[in-house]
Short mmCIF file of C-alpha atoms in Angstrom, two decimals:
data_model
loop_
_atom_site.label_atom_id
_atom_site.label_comp_id
_atom_site.label_asym_id
_atom_site.label_seq_id
_atom_site.Cartn_x
_atom_site.Cartn_y
_atom_site.Cartn_z
CA UNK A 19 0.00 0.00 0.00
CA UNK A 20 1.12 3.55 -0.73
CA UNK A 21 0.26 6.32 1.73
CA UNK A 22 0.01 9.96 0.69
CA UNK A 23 -0.31 12.61 3.40
CA UNK A 24 -1.40 16.15 2.54
CA UNK A 25 -0.84 18.49 5.47
CA UNK A 26 -2.88 21.70 5.34
CA UNK A 27 -1.41 23.89 8.07
CA UNK A 28 -4.23 25.62 9.96
CA UNK A 29 -7.14 24.11 7.99
CA UNK A 30 -10.40 24.17 9.92
CA UNK A 31 -13.79 22.56 9.50
CA UNK A 32 -15.20 26.01 10.34
CA UNK A 33 -14.30 26.97 6.75
CA UNK A 34 -14.46 23.54 5.07
CA UNK A 35 -17.99 22.42 6.01
CA UNK A 36 -19.71 25.64 4.85
CA UNK A 37 -17.66 25.46 1.64
CA UNK A 38 -18.84 21.89 1.06
CA UNK A 39 -22.46 22.93 1.64
CA UNK A 40 -22.10 25.71 -0.94
CA UNK A 41 -20.63 23.28 -3.46
CA UNK A 42 -17.30 25.12 -3.53
CA UNK A 43 -15.16 22.20 -2.28
CA UNK A 44 -16.09 19.05 -4.22
CA UNK A 45 -12.95 17.10 -3.26
CA UNK A 46 -13.51 17.72 0.43
CA UNK A 47 -17.13 16.64 -0.12
CA UNK A 48 -15.87 13.40 -1.65
CA UNK A 49 -13.58 12.77 1.32
CA UNK A 50 -16.47 13.32 3.73
CA UNK A 51 -18.70 11.02 1.69
CA UNK A 52 -16.28 8.21 0.82
CA UNK A 53 -13.83 8.34 3.70
CA UNK A 54 -13.49 8.63 7.46
CA UNK A 55 -13.19 12.04 9.08
CA UNK A 56 -13.29 13.95 12.32
CA UNK A 57 -11.69 16.62 14.45
CA UNK A 58 -8.01 16.12 15.22
CA UNK A 59 -6.93 17.33 18.66
CA UNK A 60 -3.70 19.34 18.52
CA UNK A 61 -0.97 19.65 21.11
CA UNK A 62 -0.65 21.95 24.10
CA UNK A 63 0.41 24.51 23.06
CA UNK A 64 -1.49 24.40 19.75
CA UNK A 65 1.47 25.79 17.82
CA UNK A 66 2.97 24.43 14.61
CA UNK A 67 6.42 23.46 15.98
CA UNK A 68 4.90 21.30 18.72
CA UNK A 69 2.06 19.91 16.61
CA UNK A 70 3.92 19.03 13.41
CA UNK A 71 6.70 17.39 15.42
CA UNK A 72 4.09 15.34 17.29
CA UNK A 73 2.61 14.37 13.91
CA UNK A 74 6.08 13.26 12.82
CA UNK A 75 7.02 11.34 15.97
CA UNK A 76 3.79 10.12 17.55
CA UNK A 77 4.81 11.53 20.93
CA UNK A 78 3.99 14.76 22.76
CA UNK A 79 6.15 17.89 23.05
CA UNK A 80 7.43 16.85 26.45
CA UNK A 81 9.04 13.80 24.85
CA UNK A 82 10.16 15.01 21.42
CA UNK A 83 11.52 18.28 22.85
CA UNK A 84 9.80 20.92 20.67
CA UNK A 85 7.17 23.12 22.32
CA UNK A 86 7.77 26.43 20.52
CA UNK A 87 9.70 28.23 17.80
CA UNK A 88 12.23 29.37 20.38
CA UNK A 89 13.58 27.06 23.08
CA UNK A 90 15.25 28.11 26.28
CA UNK A 91 18.86 27.16 26.86
CA UNK A 92 19.46 25.09 30.01
CA UNK A 93 20.90 27.04 32.96
CA UNK A 94 20.68 30.34 31.04
CA UNK A 95 18.17 33.06 30.18
CA UNK A 96 18.94 33.01 26.44
CA UNK A 97 16.84 31.31 23.78
CA UNK A 98 17.71 29.34 20.65
CA UNK A 99 15.72 29.00 17.43
CA UNK A 100 14.48 25.42 17.29
CA UNK A 101 15.34 23.00 14.52
CA UNK A 102 15.59 19.33 13.64
CA UNK A 103 18.61 19.00 15.94
CA UNK A 104 16.32 19.62 18.93
CA UNK A 105 14.04 16.66 18.11
CA UNK A 106 14.78 13.92 20.63
CA UNK A 107 12.81 11.00 19.15
CA UNK A 108 12.74 9.21 15.76
CA UNK A 109 10.23 10.35 13.17
CA UNK A 110 7.78 8.10 11.35
CA UNK A 111 9.88 8.43 8.20
CA UNK A 112 12.97 7.36 10.17
CA UNK A 113 11.11 4.24 11.31
CA UNK A 114 9.59 3.45 7.91
CA UNK A 115 12.94 4.02 6.19
CA UNK A 116 14.70 1.69 8.60
CA UNK A 117 12.27 -1.04 7.48
CA UNK A 118 13.29 -0.51 3.84
CA UNK A 119 10.43 1.71 2.71
CA UNK A 120 11.21 4.70 0.48
CA UNK A 121 9.95 7.92 2.00
CA UNK A 122 9.37 11.40 0.60
CA UNK A 123 8.96 14.38 2.94
CA UNK A 124 8.19 17.86 1.61
CA UNK A 125 7.85 21.10 3.59
CA UNK A 126 7.17 19.65 7.04
CA UNK A 127 8.05 22.38 9.57
CA UNK A 128 11.11 21.87 11.78
CA UNK A 129 12.90 19.49 9.40
CA UNK A 130 15.81 21.90 8.82
CA UNK A 131 18.68 21.15 8.79
CA UNK A 132 17.64 18.08 6.74
CA UNK A 133 18.62 14.73 8.19
CA UNK A 134 19.45 11.65 6.10
CA UNK A 135 16.40 9.58 5.11
CA UNK A 136 15.80 6.50 2.98
CA UNK A 137 14.38 8.51 0.13
CA UNK A 138 14.22 12.31 0.00
CA UNK A 139 13.44 15.24 2.26
CA UNK A 140 12.77 18.87 1.35
CA UNK A 141 12.93 20.91 4.55
CA UNK A 142 10.05 23.16 5.53
CA UNK A 143 9.43 26.15 7.75
CA UNK A 144 12.59 27.53 9.40
CA UNK A 145 14.68 26.59 6.36
CA UNK A 146 16.34 29.89 5.38
CA UNK A 147 15.80 29.75 1.62
CA UNK A 148 16.70 28.03 -1.61
CA UNK A 149 20.37 29.02 -1.34
CA UNK A 150 20.71 26.87 1.76
CA UNK A 151 21.23 23.12 1.86
CA UNK A 152 17.54 22.43 2.37
CA UNK A 153 17.28 18.96 0.78
CA UNK A 154 18.34 15.41 1.41
CA UNK A 155 20.19 14.19 -0.50
CA UNK A 156 22.03 17.50 -0.97
CA UNK A 157 22.25 17.06 -4.75
CA UNK A 158 18.43 17.02 -4.96
CA UNK A 159 18.42 20.79 -4.41
CA UNK A 160 19.77 21.66 -7.86
CA UNK A 161 17.50 19.18 -9.64
CA UNK A 162 14.42 20.43 -7.77
CA UNK A 163 15.16 24.06 -8.59
CA UNK A 164 15.67 23.20 -12.25
CA UNK A 165 12.29 21.46 -12.31
CA UNK A 166 10.50 24.08 -10.18
CA UNK A 167 12.52 27.32 -10.41
CA UNK A 168 10.03 29.25 -8.26
CA UNK A 169 9.91 26.65 -5.48
CA UNK A 170 9.12 28.55 -2.25
CA UNK A 171 10.92 27.56 0.94
CA UNK A 172 9.62 30.48 3.02
CA UNK A 173 6.92 33.07 2.45
CA UNK A 174 9.03 36.21 2.92
CA UNK A 175 6.21 38.44 4.14
CA UNK A 176 8.50 41.38 4.92
CA UNK A 177 6.34 42.37 7.90
CA UNK A 178 9.29 43.53 9.98
CA UNK A 179 10.28 45.87 7.16
CA UNK A 180 6.95 47.70 7.15
CA UNK A 181 5.32 45.74 4.31
CA UNK A 182 1.63 44.89 4.72
CA UNK A 183 1.63 41.06 4.89
CA UNK A 184 -1.91 41.00 3.47
CA UNK A 185 -0.71 42.47 0.19
CA UNK A 186 2.16 39.99 -0.09
CA UNK A 187 -0.03 37.00 0.74
CA UNK A 188 -2.91 37.99 -1.52
CA UNK A 189 -0.48 38.46 -4.40
CA UNK A 190 1.58 35.28 -3.91
CA UNK A 191 -0.51 32.56 -2.27
CA UNK A 192 -1.80 30.97 -5.48
CA UNK A 193 1.67 30.73 -7.02
CA UNK A 194 2.98 29.27 -3.76
CA UNK A 195 0.38 26.51 -3.72
CA UNK A 196 0.94 25.76 -7.41
CA UNK A 197 4.73 25.55 -7.03
CA UNK A 198 4.41 23.28 -3.99
CA UNK A 199 2.06 20.96 -5.86
CA UNK A 200 4.34 20.98 -8.91
CA UNK A 201 7.28 19.95 -6.71
CA UNK A 202 5.22 17.23 -5.05
CA UNK A 203 4.14 15.70 -8.39
CA UNK A 204 7.66 15.92 -9.83
CA UNK A 205 9.28 14.34 -6.78
CA UNK A 206 6.64 11.61 -6.59
CA UNK A 207 7.21 10.62 -10.24
CA UNK A 208 11.00 10.86 -9.92
CA UNK A 209 11.42 8.94 -6.66
CA UNK A 210 8.27 6.77 -6.35
CA UNK A 211 8.16 6.75 -2.52
CA UNK A 212 6.02 4.30 -0.55
CA UNK A 213 5.18 7.12 1.85
CA UNK A 214 4.76 10.66 0.52
CA UNK A 215 4.16 13.61 2.88
CA UNK A 216 3.66 17.19 1.69
CA UNK A 217 2.63 20.14 3.86
CA UNK A 218 0.99 23.29 2.47
CA UNK A 219 1.40 26.21 4.91
CA UNK A 220 -0.39 28.99 3.00
CA UNK A 221 -3.72 28.67 4.83
CA UNK A 222 -2.06 29.37 8.17
CA UNK A 223 -0.45 32.55 6.88
CA UNK A 224 -3.60 33.80 5.14
CA UNK A 225 -5.82 33.15 8.15
CA UNK A 226 -3.45 34.91 10.52
CA UNK A 227 -3.50 38.16 8.57
CA UNK A 228 -6.62 38.21 6.39
CA UNK A 229 -9.30 36.65 8.60
CA UNK A 230 -10.80 40.05 9.41
CA UNK A 231 -10.97 40.92 5.72
CA UNK A 232 -12.99 37.76 5.07
CA UNK A 233 -15.13 37.79 8.23
CA UNK A 234 -17.80 40.51 8.26
CA UNK A 235 -18.38 39.86 11.97
CA UNK A 236 -14.78 40.56 12.98
CA UNK A 237 -14.33 43.79 14.98
CA UNK A 238 -11.51 44.83 12.62
CA UNK A 239 -13.43 44.07 9.41
CA UNK A 240 -13.26 46.83 6.83
CA UNK A 241 -15.86 46.61 4.02
CA UNK A 242 -13.64 48.85 1.91
CA UNK A 243 -10.76 46.35 1.91
CA UNK A 244 -9.66 45.25 -1.57
CA UNK A 245 -11.67 42.29 -2.90
CA UNK A 246 -8.48 40.23 -3.26
CA UNK A 247 -8.03 40.51 0.52
CA UNK A 248 -11.64 39.50 1.23
CA UNK A 249 -11.53 36.50 -1.11
CA UNK A 250 -8.01 35.18 -0.51
CA UNK A 251 -8.81 32.61 2.20
CA UNK A 252 -11.78 31.11 0.35
CA UNK A 253 -9.77 31.04 -2.88
CA UNK A 254 -6.93 29.19 -1.14
CA UNK A 255 -9.32 26.53 0.20
CA UNK A 256 -10.69 26.08 -3.34
CA UNK A 257 -7.21 25.76 -4.81
CA UNK A 258 -6.19 23.19 -2.20
CA UNK A 259 -9.43 21.35 -2.89
CA UNK A 260 -8.12 21.04 -6.44
CA UNK A 261 -4.83 19.59 -5.14
CA UNK A 262 -6.84 16.95 -3.24
CA UNK A 263 -8.99 16.20 -6.29
CA UNK A 264 -5.97 15.62 -8.52
CA UNK A 265 -4.36 13.43 -5.86
CA UNK A 266 -7.51 11.30 -5.58
CA UNK A 267 -7.81 10.98 -9.34
CA UNK A 268 -4.20 9.83 -9.69
CA UNK A 269 -4.40 7.30 -6.82
CA UNK A 270 -4.99 3.61 -7.43
CA UNK A 271 -6.91 1.14 -5.29
CA UNK A 272 -3.80 0.42 -3.23
CA UNK A 273 -3.38 4.01 -2.02
CA UNK A 274 -4.48 5.59 1.25
CA UNK A 275 -4.84 9.38 1.28
CA UNK A 276 -4.68 11.25 4.59
CA UNK A 277 -5.51 14.96 4.81
CA UNK A 278 -4.88 16.70 8.12
CA UNK A 279 -4.06 19.98 9.81
CA UNK A 280 -1.85 20.63 12.81
CA UNK A 281 -4.45 22.88 14.45
CA UNK A 282 -7.60 24.79 13.59
CA UNK A 283 -8.30 28.50 13.27
CA UNK A 284 -10.76 31.16 14.33
CA UNK A 285 -11.16 34.91 14.52
CA UNK A 286 -9.17 36.68 17.25
CA UNK A 287 -9.18 40.36 18.16
CA UNK A 288 -7.14 40.86 21.33
CA UNK A 289 -3.53 40.45 22.53
CA UNK A 290 -2.49 39.73 26.10
CA UNK A 291 0.91 41.31 26.81
CA UNK A 292 1.95 38.94 29.56
CA UNK A 293 5.16 40.73 30.54
CA UNK A 294 3.35 44.05 30.85
CA UNK A 295 0.98 42.43 33.33
CA UNK A 296 3.86 40.80 35.21
CA UNK A 297 5.64 44.17 35.42
CA UNK A 298 2.49 45.93 36.67
CA UNK A 299 2.08 43.26 39.35
CA UNK A 300 5.70 43.56 40.47
CA UNK A 301 6.80 40.12 39.30
CA UNK A 302 9.03 41.46 36.49
CA UNK A 303 11.59 44.26 36.74
CA UNK A 304 13.31 46.00 33.82
CA UNK A 305 16.73 47.61 33.70
CA UNK A 306 17.06 51.33 33.03
CA UNK A 307 13.45 51.92 32.10
CA UNK A 308 10.83 50.05 30.14
CA UNK A 309 12.43 48.22 27.24
CA UNK A 310 15.21 50.77 26.68
CA UNK A 311 18.12 48.29 26.57
CA UNK A 312 16.26 46.15 24.03
CA UNK A 313 15.74 49.13 21.75
CA UNK A 314 19.37 50.20 22.11
CA UNK A 315 20.61 46.71 21.25
CA UNK A 316 18.60 46.56 18.02
CA UNK A 317 19.62 50.08 16.97
CA UNK A 318 23.29 49.34 17.61
CA UNK A 319 23.08 46.06 15.71
CA UNK A 320 21.45 47.71 12.68
CA UNK A 321 24.12 50.40 12.61
CA UNK A 322 26.91 47.83 12.89
CA UNK A 323 25.46 45.80 10.02
CA UNK A 324 25.40 48.88 7.77
CA UNK A 325 29.06 49.59 8.52
CA UNK A 326 30.18 45.98 8.16
CA UNK A 327 28.35 45.60 4.84
CA UNK A 328 30.72 48.20 3.33
CA UNK A 329 33.82 46.24 4.34
CA UNK A 330 35.37 43.28 2.50
CA UNK A 331 33.51 40.23 3.77
CA UNK A 332 31.31 42.56 5.73
CA UNK A 333 28.00 41.06 4.68
CA UNK A 334 29.06 37.75 6.21
CA UNK A 335 30.12 39.47 9.42
CA UNK A 336 26.85 41.38 9.44
CA UNK A 337 24.88 38.17 9.11
CA UNK A 338 26.85 36.70 11.97
CA UNK A 339 26.14 39.72 14.14
CA UNK A 340 22.45 39.61 13.35
CA UNK A 341 22.33 35.88 13.87
CA UNK A 342 23.83 35.86 17.34
CA UNK A 343 20.35 35.74 18.73
CA UNK A 344 19.94 39.51 18.90
CA UNK A 345 16.32 39.22 19.91
CA UNK A 346 17.28 36.86 22.71
CA UNK A 347 20.18 39.09 23.80
CA UNK A 348 18.02 42.22 23.76
CA UNK A 349 15.32 40.47 25.75
CA UNK A 350 17.80 39.26 28.36
CA UNK A 351 19.49 42.66 28.74
CA UNK A 352 16.19 44.46 29.20
CA UNK A 353 15.29 42.48 32.34
CA UNK A 354 16.71 43.09 35.80
CA UNK A 355 17.02 39.46 36.74
CA UNK A 356 17.96 40.00 40.37
CA UNK A 357 14.64 41.77 40.96
CA UNK A 358 12.54 39.54 38.69
CA UNK A 359 10.50 36.67 40.09
CA UNK A 360 8.69 35.63 36.89
CA UNK A 361 8.81 36.36 33.16
CA UNK A 362 7.08 35.29 29.94
CA UNK A 363 9.79 34.12 27.57
CA UNK A 364 10.47 34.13 23.84
CA UNK A 365 9.29 30.51 23.90
CA UNK A 366 5.88 31.83 25.08
CA UNK A 367 6.13 29.97 28.35
CA UNK A 368 5.98 31.49 31.82
CA UNK A 369 9.09 30.98 33.91
CA UNK A 370 9.82 31.51 37.59
CA UNK A 371 13.32 32.75 38.46
CA UNK A 372 14.36 29.83 40.63
CA UNK A 373 17.42 29.96 42.87
CA UNK A 374 19.87 27.19 42.02
CA UNK A 375 18.39 26.62 38.56
CA UNK A 376 18.55 30.06 37.00
CA UNK A 377 21.70 32.25 36.95
CA UNK A 378 20.23 35.02 39.12
CA UNK A 379 17.39 33.05 40.63
CA UNK A 380 15.68 34.69 43.60
CA UNK A 381 12.74 32.35 44.33
CA UNK A 382 13.66 29.50 46.64
CA UNK A 383 12.70 26.04 45.35
CA UNK A 384 10.16 24.07 47.31
CA UNK A 385 7.43 25.82 49.26
CA UNK A 386 8.21 29.35 48.02
CA UNK A 387 8.28 28.18 44.41
CA UNK A 388 5.00 26.29 44.67
CA UNK A 389 3.31 29.16 46.48
CA UNK A 390 4.31 31.59 43.73
CA UNK A 391 3.12 29.18 41.02
CA UNK A 392 -0.23 28.79 42.74
CA UNK A 393 -0.51 32.57 43.11
CA UNK A 394 0.25 33.17 39.43
CA UNK A 395 -2.24 30.51 38.34
CA UNK A 396 -4.99 31.99 40.51
CA UNK A 397 -4.35 35.55 39.37
CA UNK A 398 -4.09 34.70 35.68
CA UNK A 399 -7.15 32.47 35.60
CA UNK A 400 -9.25 35.21 37.20
CA UNK A 401 -7.73 38.09 35.21
CA UNK A 402 -10.10 40.10 33.00
CA UNK A 403 -9.40 42.51 30.18
CA UNK A 404 -10.31 45.99 31.55
CA UNK A 405 -11.50 47.10 28.10
CA UNK A 406 -13.75 44.14 27.24
CA UNK A 407 -14.44 42.43 30.55
CA UNK A 408 -13.43 39.06 29.11
CA UNK A 409 -11.12 36.60 30.81
CA UNK A 410 -7.72 36.53 29.12
CA UNK A 411 -6.69 32.98 30.11
CA UNK A 412 -8.79 29.85 29.81
CA UNK A 413 -6.40 27.80 31.94
CA UNK A 414 -2.85 27.93 33.25
CA UNK A 415 -1.05 24.57 33.18
CA UNK A 416 1.87 23.42 35.28
CA UNK A 417 4.71 22.68 32.89
CA UNK A 418 5.69 19.28 34.25
CA UNK A 419 2.12 18.04 33.70
CA UNK A 420 1.56 19.60 30.26
CA UNK A 421 5.04 18.69 28.96
CA UNK A 422 5.69 15.38 30.69
CA UNK A 423 8.04 12.89 29.11
CA UNK A 424 11.64 13.75 29.90
CA UNK A 425 12.54 15.20 26.49
CA UNK A 426 13.23 18.75 27.69
CA UNK A 427 16.48 19.85 29.29
CA UNK A 428 14.56 22.45 31.24
CA UNK A 429 10.76 22.40 31.63
CA UNK A 430 8.72 25.63 31.64
CA UNK A 431 7.08 26.36 34.95
CA UNK A 432 3.70 27.37 33.52
CA UNK A 433 1.91 27.36 30.15
CA UNK A 434 -0.92 29.83 29.57
CA UNK A 435 -3.82 28.63 27.46
CA UNK A 436 -5.42 31.83 26.12
CA UNK A 437 -9.16 32.43 26.41
CA UNK A 438 -11.33 31.51 23.43
CA UNK A 439 -14.81 32.92 23.89
CA UNK A 440 -17.30 30.86 21.90
CA UNK A 441 -19.02 33.85 20.31
CA UNK A 442 -16.97 37.03 20.61
CA UNK A 443 -13.56 37.57 18.93
CA UNK A 444 -12.92 40.25 21.57
CA UNK A 445 -12.84 37.39 24.06
CA UNK A 446 -10.08 35.53 22.20
CA UNK A 447 -6.43 36.32 22.87
CA UNK A 448 -3.01 36.00 21.32
CA UNK A 449 -0.17 35.81 23.84
CA UNK A 450 2.74 38.21 23.38
CA UNK A 451 6.17 38.14 25.00
CA UNK A 452 6.80 41.80 24.13
CA UNK A 453 8.34 43.73 27.00
CA UNK A 454 6.60 46.93 28.11
CA UNK A 455 8.15 50.05 26.59
CA UNK A 456 8.43 53.57 27.94
CA UNK A 457 5.00 55.19 28.13
CA UNK A 458 3.11 51.98 27.39
CA UNK A 459 -0.10 51.46 29.32
CA UNK A 460 -2.16 48.36 29.94
CA UNK A 461 -1.63 44.68 29.39
CA UNK A 462 -4.21 44.03 26.65
CA UNK A 463 -4.92 45.57 23.28
CA UNK A 464 -6.01 44.87 19.70
CA UNK A 465 -4.33 41.91 18.04
CA UNK A 466 -3.77 43.71 14.70
CA UNK A 467 -2.22 42.98 12.28
CA UNK A 468 -3.10 39.41 13.36
CA UNK A 469 -6.85 38.79 13.10
CA UNK A 470 -6.98 34.98 13.23
CA UNK A 471 -5.24 32.48 15.45
CA UNK A 472 -4.98 28.81 16.29
CA UNK A 473 -7.50 26.54 17.96
CA UNK A 474 -6.76 23.02 19.22
CA UNK A 475 -9.30 21.53 16.78
CA UNK A 476 -7.58 20.46 13.57
CA UNK A 477 -8.94 18.30 10.76
CA UNK A 478 -8.40 14.65 9.80
CA UNK A 479 -9.78 12.92 6.70
CA UNK A 480 -8.79 9.48 5.37
CA UNK A 481 -9.89 7.94 2.08
CA UNK A 482 -8.83 4.90 0.08
CA UNK A 483 -7.68 1.40 0.87
CA UNK A 484 -8.98 0.03 4.16
CA UNK A 485 -11.31 2.97 4.91
CA UNK A 486 -15.02 2.46 5.48
CA UNK A 487 -17.07 5.16 3.77
CA UNK A 488 -18.87 7.62 6.01
CA UNK A 489 -17.06 6.66 9.22
CA UNK A 490 -16.94 9.49 11.76
CA UNK A 491 -13.77 9.61 13.86
CA UNK A 492 -14.03 10.78 17.46
CA UNK A 493 -11.33 11.44 20.01
CA UNK A 494 -8.45 11.41 17.51
CA UNK A 495 -5.25 13.16 18.51
CA UNK A 496 -2.42 14.35 16.28
CA UNK A 497 -0.17 11.86 18.11
CA UNK A 498 -2.32 9.08 16.61
CA UNK A 499 -1.36 9.95 13.02
CA UNK A 500 2.20 8.54 13.05
CA UNK A 501 1.21 5.07 14.34
CA UNK A 502 -1.75 5.07 11.94
CA UNK A 503 0.56 5.74 8.97
CA UNK A 504 3.11 3.16 10.11
CA UNK A 505 0.39 0.53 10.48
CA UNK A 506 -0.96 1.38 7.01
CA UNK A 507 2.44 0.90 5.32
CA UNK A 508 2.93 -2.40 7.12
CA UNK A 509 5.43 -1.27 9.74
CA UNK A 510 4.69 -1.95 13.37
CA UNK A 511 4.58 1.28 15.36
CA UNK A 512 6.74 1.27 18.51
CA UNK A 513 4.59 0.53 21.55
CA UNK A 514 6.31 3.42 23.31
CA UNK A 515 4.50 6.04 21.20
CA UNK A 516 1.88 8.22 22.88
CA UNK A 517 -0.52 7.81 19.95
CA UNK A 518 -2.44 4.70 18.89
CA UNK A 519 -3.33 3.49 15.38
CA UNK A 520 -6.78 4.66 14.28
CA UNK A 521 -7.18 1.82 11.76
CA UNK A 522 -6.37 -1.23 13.84
CA UNK A 523 -4.08 -2.21 16.65
CA UNK A 524 -0.86 -3.27 14.94
CA UNK A 525 1.72 -2.03 17.39
CA UNK A 526 5.01 -3.71 18.18
CA UNK A 527 8.41 -3.04 19.62
CA UNK A 528 10.38 -2.19 16.48
CA UNK A 529 13.95 -3.41 16.63
CA UNK A 530 16.69 -1.01 15.67
CA UNK A 531 14.60 2.13 15.27
CA UNK A 532 17.12 4.85 14.34
CA UNK A 533 18.11 7.48 16.81
CA UNK A 534 17.96 11.18 15.91
CA UNK A 535 20.95 12.85 14.31
CA UNK A 536 23.52 13.76 16.93
CA UNK A 537 22.86 17.28 18.15
CA UNK A 538 26.38 18.48 17.40
CA UNK A 539 26.22 17.23 13.79
CA UNK A 540 22.95 18.99 13.05
CA UNK A 541 24.04 22.19 14.75
CA UNK A 542 27.14 22.26 12.56
CA UNK A 543 24.82 22.29 9.52
CA UNK A 544 22.88 25.28 10.91
CA UNK A 545 24.92 28.36 9.99
CA UNK A 546 24.79 31.82 11.51
CA UNK A 547 23.14 33.10 8.33
CA UNK A 548 20.53 30.32 8.62
CA UNK A 549 19.64 31.48 12.10
CA UNK A 550 19.29 35.05 10.90
CA UNK A 551 16.90 34.01 8.14
CA UNK A 552 14.86 31.85 10.53
CA UNK A 553 14.61 34.73 12.99
CA UNK A 554 13.35 36.96 10.17
CA UNK A 555 10.65 34.41 9.31
CA UNK A 556 9.39 34.39 12.89
CA UNK A 557 9.25 38.19 13.01
CA UNK A 558 7.41 38.33 9.67
CA UNK A 559 4.81 35.85 10.87
CA UNK A 560 4.25 37.57 14.21
CA UNK A 561 5.72 34.75 16.30
CA UNK A 562 8.37 37.15 17.61
CA UNK A 563 7.49 40.73 18.53
#
């Protein structure tokens, strides 16, 4: 049996089911009619790095080691940009490849730097661009770019440079989908994998920035917005419906097609500035005024890059300077750690400054630590937005419970699950790690330019060999997808996985499952320039303020 997986980052039944009813999405209608389908529960947090890595490994973030785009360094306050070298457990394509199956992996987030596979891999989100070594085998890069010269590795929204991301997305999304599909068809014909996985990330980007343009009920909706803004999301769903239709038409009776998303989406209108609240409550202290060191660091770095760019070899030096985690360094320098008891980090986790664990820790472990955690949980879970009256946090989770598994060198103390009011976008919140700046007031405000954000409810549809038509799936988790795929291709899933097969119970202890690439080897493949480009992607997409 061949298995084809189409990942649609951020796809939601909230948009699909109405589209099916209108007759706009015939391929989705066919999947609903002829296949099995249901909601797919995402990870906590419901963020792409955690969720796609759980899809790939069949275990939760606490075991595979990825819970955010940025990950805190052990015994330090600095943060690193995450990558494949942080993944602590084998992926489903590692396991299938070890059993002799040819695998093809395209555009799955957090697969850069690419690791060796039995087949091919084209790295996804966080890969810095087509000039980087973003494929395995390395020589595939040149052949792919000859076949698909406009192949897009990243979206390049330019948000941090003052460009309206809506304009860039509305102009480019269709070409991006077409190029990704072209690459998928070309690679499938060239390599004939037994397992083919391709992720399309455009929906996530569109829904982040253009939801309000589409949604007449959104508080930020502007009827005068250009029609290409208002129609972009619906047009992208229709175009991806076409990708599904062509995949179904080309499949034989021995093929299983799986369509899934890593999380869902909905309208959002508010941002909770967690560090501003912590500062107001006296938990967080800043050095030399609100955010001034951070601003100085960025200004100095920009000036240094301009000077270095004029020198021989200066552009390389400038990239190195920018890549040395400037955002992390600025964040660390802006905080007075000796007077700080708690902070919300670049990893979007809440940390307590613990004596003996953290360099300038001031909260004693044991009773003092637990008392402060309980106090923060109680205050956050009862906190209301003074402008809207809505709660800002649905629940605050203890890190060791939410991220259990032993895969993290240091476990966040608390994870905030933002409020998601059932009816009112003004009661839905995006969390921000931005530090309060001079003159800033309040801890909550409009979420613009972001007008849509993640929900834990993703999608899962299966059609083809072994699937009973019209079956409704309930209780499925994204951790179940890896063992389901492995069972479908005839490979026993390791019994140590968190997920369980959805199409039977074939689960064994696989002998000789490969271990992840040694951390030092992968880090050597991640250059300073790579880190700079990845940091730029996160800023463009709003994942770093």
